[in-house]
Amino acid sequence: MDNRPIGLLDSGLGGLSVAKKVIEKLPNESTVFIGDNAHMPYGDRTKEEVIELTRKSVKFLLSQNVKLIIFACNTATAAAMSTIQEEIDPQIIGVIQSGSLAAARTTKNKKVAVVATNVTVNSHAYAKEIHFRDPEIQVTELAAPKLAPLVEAQKDHATNLAVVKESLAPLEGKDFDALIMGCTHYPLIQTEFEEAVDNKKVTILDPADQVAQYTFNVMRRDGLFSDENQPAVHEYYTTGDPTSFDRLARTFMDDDTLTSKHVDTENE
Ligand code: DGL
């Protein structure tokens, strides 16, 4: 039994797509979420910068006494997870292994597309992880640097759809049957992804489903479940503007009372 909260981090609002699935799967667990909105996009930074910024969010989460940390960010998983895991005790759970497992299980024609940030694509973390499971799977990796900032900008459906279509255009004519949303921001515009792909043969995968299951398994294995009589509390922090964070977070998390707090990780 361990009543400490689960920590989650992302460069911004995208990590909410993981938080939502984790909260659904583990309703007794408290969570602390930090979005580093002031420094997003991580996807256009150097690996060193992503490590440095992620380390600051991890330090904040450790100050909140978390029992494990979910990197609800593909870019941080690709660039920083192995380095930071060596520095801290609590287990870190990333999103890329889970997304790769889901893709390897889903594809029938052994052709998978991964849409992600520049950092994630350039790391080839998805291709490596998918090939580790099945070397025969053909992986097409596409960087879509406009999409995470688009989500943060909170635009209307028509604007989102136009940018998603433009970003996914290089995939036209490719014969994949599974597409990984390899950036946690993308599930917030999943409707636009579905419209843009418009191909019944293609399954659009959100790694967060598998992340929630994996987190459950790790917690059961390590005896980390909270006491079920203790009410779960969910706290949200942003290095950016809480009003803007709450606008999208309230709708997406379906919680009108959600209120984030500003935190300055530079001076923690
Ligand atoms: N949500 C993040 C990811 O999963 C990163 C977006 C960004 O800051 O570029 O990759």
Coordinates of C-alpha atoms and ligand atoms in Angstrom, one line a residue:
M1 CA 0.0 0.0 0.0
D2 CA 1.4 3.4 -1.0
N3 CA -0.8 6.5 -0.8
R4 CA 1.7 8.8 -2.5
P5 CA 0.6 10.3 -5.9
I6 CA 1.7 9.3 -9.4
G7 CA 3.6 12.1 -11.1
L8 CA 3.1 12.9 -14.8
L9 CA 5.1 15.4 -16.9
D10 CA 4.9 16.8 -20.4
S11 CA 6.0 19.9 -22.3
G12 CA 2.4 21.1 -22.1
L13 CA -1.2 20.1 -22.5
G14 CA -0.5 16.9 -24.4
G15 CA 0.3 14.9 -21.4
L16 CA -3.3 15.3 -20.3
S17 CA -4.1 12.6 -22.9
V18 CA -2.1 10.2 -20.8
A19 CA -3.3 11.6 -17.5
K20 CA -6.9 11.0 -18.6
K21 CA -6.3 7.3 -19.4
V22 CA -4.3 6.7 -16.2
I23 CA -7.0 8.2 -14.0
E24 CA -9.7 6.1 -15.8
K25 CA -7.6 2.9 -15.3
L26 CA -6.5 3.7 -11.7
P27 CA -9.4 5.6 -10.2
N28 CA -8.1 5.3 -6.6
E29 CA -4.8 6.9 -7.4
S30 CA -3.9 10.6 -6.8
T31 CA -1.9 12.3 -9.5
V32 CA 0.3 15.4 -9.8
F33 CA 0.7 16.7 -13.4
I34 CA 3.2 19.3 -14.6
G35 CA 3.1 20.8 -18.0
D36 CA 6.1 22.8 -19.0
N37 CA 4.1 25.1 -21.3
A38 CA 6.6 28.0 -20.9
H39 CA 9.2 25.9 -22.7
M40 CA 7.3 24.0 -25.3
P41 CA 7.7 22.8 -28.0
Y42 CA 10.3 20.3 -26.8
G43 CA 10.3 18.7 -30.2
D44 CA 12.4 21.5 -31.8
R45 CA 15.0 21.6 -29.1
T46 CA 18.3 19.8 -28.8
K47 CA 18.5 16.5 -26.8
E48 CA 20.6 18.3 -24.1
E49 CA 17.9 21.0 -23.7
V50 CA 15.1 18.4 -23.4
I51 CA 17.1 16.6 -20.8
E52 CA 17.7 19.8 -18.8
L53 CA 14.1 20.9 -18.9
T54 CA 12.7 17.4 -18.2
R55 CA 15.1 17.1 -15.2
K56 CA 13.6 20.3 -13.8
S57 CA 10.0 18.9 -14.0
V58 CA 11.2 15.7 -12.4
K59 CA 12.8 17.6 -9.6
F60 CA 9.4 19.4 -9.0
L61 CA 7.5 16.1 -9.1
L62 CA 10.0 14.5 -6.6
S63 CA 9.3 17.5 -4.3
Q64 CA 5.7 16.5 -4.4
N65 CA 6.6 13.0 -3.1
V66 CA 5.5 11.0 -6.1
K67 CA 5.8 7.2 -6.0
L68 CA 6.5 6.8 -9.8
I69 CA 6.8 9.2 -12.7
I70 CA 5.1 8.9 -16.1
F71 CA 6.9 10.7 -18.9
A72 CA 3.6 11.6 -20.7
C73 CA 5.7 13.0 -23.5
N74 CA 7.3 11.1 -26.4
T75 CA 10.0 13.7 -26.8
A76 CA 11.1 13.4 -23.2
T77 CA 10.9 9.6 -23.4
A78 CA 13.1 9.5 -26.5
A79 CA 15.6 12.1 -25.3
A80 CA 15.8 12.0 -21.5
M81 CA 14.3 8.9 -20.0
S82 CA 17.3 6.6 -19.8
T83 CA 19.6 9.5 -18.5
I84 CA 17.2 10.6 -15.8
Q85 CA 16.2 7.1 -14.7
E86 CA 19.9 6.6 -13.7
E87 CA 19.6 9.7 -11.4
I88 CA 16.5 8.9 -9.4
D89 CA 14.9 6.1 -7.5
P90 CA 11.2 6.1 -8.4
Q91 CA 10.6 4.2 -11.6
I92 CA 10.0 6.2 -14.8
I93 CA 7.4 4.9 -17.3
G94 CA 7.7 6.3 -20.8
V95 CA 5.2 6.2 -23.7
I96 CA 7.3 4.8 -26.6
Q97 CA 7.5 1.1 -25.5
S98 CA 3.8 1.1 -25.0
G99 CA 3.0 2.7 -28.4
S100 CA 5.4 0.3 -30.1
L101 CA 3.8 -2.7 -28.5
A102 CA 0.3 -1.5 -29.5
A103 CA 1.5 -1.0 -33.1
A104 CA 3.2 -4.4 -33.4
R105 CA 0.0 -6.1 -32.1
T106 CA -2.3 -4.1 -34.4
T107 CA -0.6 -4.2 -37.8
K108 CA -1.6 -7.0 -40.1
N109 CA 0.3 -5.9 -43.2
K110 CA 3.4 -5.1 -41.2
K111 CA 3.5 -1.5 -42.2
V112 CA 3.3 1.2 -39.5
A113 CA 3.4 5.0 -39.7
V114 CA 4.6 7.0 -36.7
V115 CA 3.8 10.8 -36.6
A116 CA 5.9 12.6 -34.0
T117 CA 8.1 15.6 -33.2
N118 CA 11.5 16.2 -34.8
V119 CA 13.3 15.0 -31.7
T120 CA 11.3 11.8 -31.5
V121 CA 11.6 11.0 -35.2
N122 CA 15.3 11.8 -35.3
S123 CA 15.9 9.5 -32.4
H124 CA 14.3 6.6 -34.3
A125 CA 13.1 5.4 -30.9
Y126 CA 9.9 4.0 -32.3
A127 CA 11.5 2.2 -35.2
K128 CA 14.0 0.6 -32.9
E129 CA 11.4 -0.4 -30.4
I130 CA 9.0 -1.8 -33.1
H131 CA 11.9 -3.7 -34.7
F132 CA 12.9 -5.2 -31.4
R133 CA 9.4 -6.7 -31.3
D134 CA 9.2 -7.6 -35.0
P135 CA 12.1 -6.8 -37.4
E136 CA 9.9 -7.4 -40.4
I137 CA 7.6 -4.4 -39.7
Q138 CA 8.2 -1.5 -42.1
V139 CA 8.2 1.8 -40.1
T140 CA 7.6 5.2 -41.8
E141 CA 8.5 8.0 -39.4
L142 CA 7.1 11.5 -40.1
A143 CA 7.9 14.6 -38.2
A144 CA 5.0 17.0 -37.8
P145 CA 6.5 20.0 -35.9
K146 CA 3.4 22.2 -36.4
L147 CA 1.0 19.9 -34.6
A148 CA 1.9 20.2 -30.9
P149 CA 2.0 24.1 -31.1
L150 CA -1.3 23.9 -32.9
V151 CA -2.9 22.0 -29.9
E152 CA -1.5 24.6 -27.5
A153 CA -2.9 27.4 -29.6
Q154 CA -6.4 26.0 -29.1
K155 CA -7.8 26.7 -32.5
D156 CA -11.1 25.7 -34.1
H157 CA -11.8 22.4 -35.8
A158 CA -11.4 23.8 -39.4
T159 CA -8.0 25.3 -38.7
N160 CA -6.9 22.2 -36.9
L161 CA -8.0 20.0 -39.8
A162 CA -6.2 22.0 -42.4
V163 CA -2.9 21.9 -40.5
V164 CA -3.3 18.1 -39.7
K165 CA -4.0 17.4 -43.4
E166 CA -1.0 19.4 -44.5
S167 CA 1.2 17.7 -42.0
L168 CA 0.1 14.2 -42.9
A169 CA 0.2 14.8 -46.7
P170 CA 3.6 13.0 -47.0
L171 CA 1.9 9.8 -45.9
E172 CA -0.5 9.8 -48.9
G173 CA -0.1 6.6 -51.0
K174 CA 1.7 4.7 -48.3
D175 CA 0.2 1.4 -47.5
F176 CA 0.3 1.3 -43.7
D177 CA -2.6 -0.1 -41.6
A178 CA -1.6 1.4 -38.2
L179 CA -0.7 4.9 -37.4
I180 CA 0.9 5.8 -34.0
M181 CA 0.1 9.3 -32.6
G182 CA 3.7 9.5 -31.4
C183 CA 3.2 12.8 -29.6
T184 CA 0.9 13.1 -26.6
H185 CA -0.6 16.3 -27.9
Y186 CA -2.1 14.5 -30.9
P187 CA -4.9 12.6 -29.1
L188 CA -6.3 16.1 -28.3
I189 CA -6.9 16.5 -32.0
Q190 CA -7.7 12.8 -32.7
T191 CA -11.0 13.7 -34.5
E192 CA -8.9 15.8 -37.0
F193 CA -6.5 12.9 -37.4
E194 CA -9.3 10.5 -38.2
E195 CA -10.8 12.9 -40.8
A196 CA -7.4 13.6 -42.4
V197 CA -6.5 9.9 -42.7
D198 CA -10.0 8.9 -43.8
N199 CA -9.1 5.4 -44.5
K200 CA -11.1 2.6 -42.8
K201 CA -8.1 0.3 -43.1
V202 CA -5.9 2.4 -40.9
T203 CA -6.1 2.1 -37.1
I204 CA -5.0 5.3 -35.3
L205 CA -3.2 4.3 -32.1
D206 CA -3.0 6.4 -28.9
P207 CA -0.1 4.9 -26.8
A208 CA -1.8 6.1 -23.6
D209 CA -4.1 3.1 -23.5
Q210 CA -1.2 0.8 -23.2
V211 CA 0.7 3.2 -20.9
A212 CA -2.3 3.0 -18.4
Q213 CA -2.3 -0.8 -18.5
Y214 CA 1.5 -1.0 -18.1
T215 CA 1.3 1.5 -15.1
F216 CA -1.3 -0.7 -13.5
N217 CA 0.9 -3.8 -14.0
V218 CA 4.0 -2.1 -12.5
M219 CA 2.0 -0.9 -9.5
R220 CA 0.5 -4.3 -8.9
R221 CA 4.0 -5.9 -9.2
D222 CA 5.6 -3.4 -6.8
G223 CA 2.7 -3.1 -4.3
L224 CA 2.2 0.6 -5.1
F225 CA -1.6 0.8 -5.1
S226 CA -3.2 3.4 -2.8
D227 CA -5.6 2.6 0.0
E228 CA -9.0 2.5 -1.8
N229 CA -10.7 4.3 1.1
Q230 CA -8.6 7.3 0.5
P231 CA -10.1 9.8 -2.0
A232 CA -8.0 10.4 -5.1
V233 CA -6.8 14.0 -5.6
H234 CA -5.6 15.4 -8.9
E235 CA -3.3 18.4 -9.0
Y236 CA -2.2 20.3 -12.1
Y237 CA 0.7 22.6 -12.4
T238 CA 2.0 24.6 -15.4
T239 CA 5.1 26.7 -16.0
G240 CA 2.9 28.8 -18.3
D241 CA -0.4 30.6 -18.0
P242 CA -2.9 28.7 -15.8
T243 CA -6.0 30.4 -17.4
S244 CA -5.0 29.1 -20.8
F245 CA -4.1 25.7 -19.4
D246 CA -7.5 25.4 -17.6
R247 CA -9.5 26.4 -20.7
L248 CA -8.4 23.3 -22.6
A249 CA -7.8 21.0 -19.6
R250 CA -11.4 21.5 -18.2
T251 CA -13.0 20.4 -21.5
F252 CA -10.6 17.6 -22.2
M253 CA -10.6 16.2 -18.7
D254 CA -14.4 16.8 -18.5
D255 CA -13.9 18.6 -15.1
D256 CA -15.3 22.2 -14.8
T257 CA -13.6 22.6 -11.4
L258 CA -10.0 21.8 -12.6
T259 CA -7.8 24.6 -11.6
S260 CA -4.0 24.5 -12.3
K261 CA -1.4 26.4 -10.4
H262 CA 1.6 28.2 -11.9
V263 CA 5.0 26.9 -10.9
D264 CA 8.4 28.2 -11.9
T265 CA 10.7 25.2 -12.3
E266 CA 13.7 27.4 -13.0
N267 CA 13.8 28.5 -9.4
E268 CA 12.5 25.5 -7.5
Ligands
DGL1 N1 3.8 16.2 -26.1 C1 5.1 16.0 -26.5 C2 5.4 14.6 -27.1 O1 4.7 13.7 -26.8 C3 6.0 17.1 -27.0 C4 5.4 18.2 -27.8 C5 6.5 19.3 -27.9 O2 6.7 19.9 -26.9 O3 7.1 19.4 -29.0 O4 6.3 14.5 -27.9

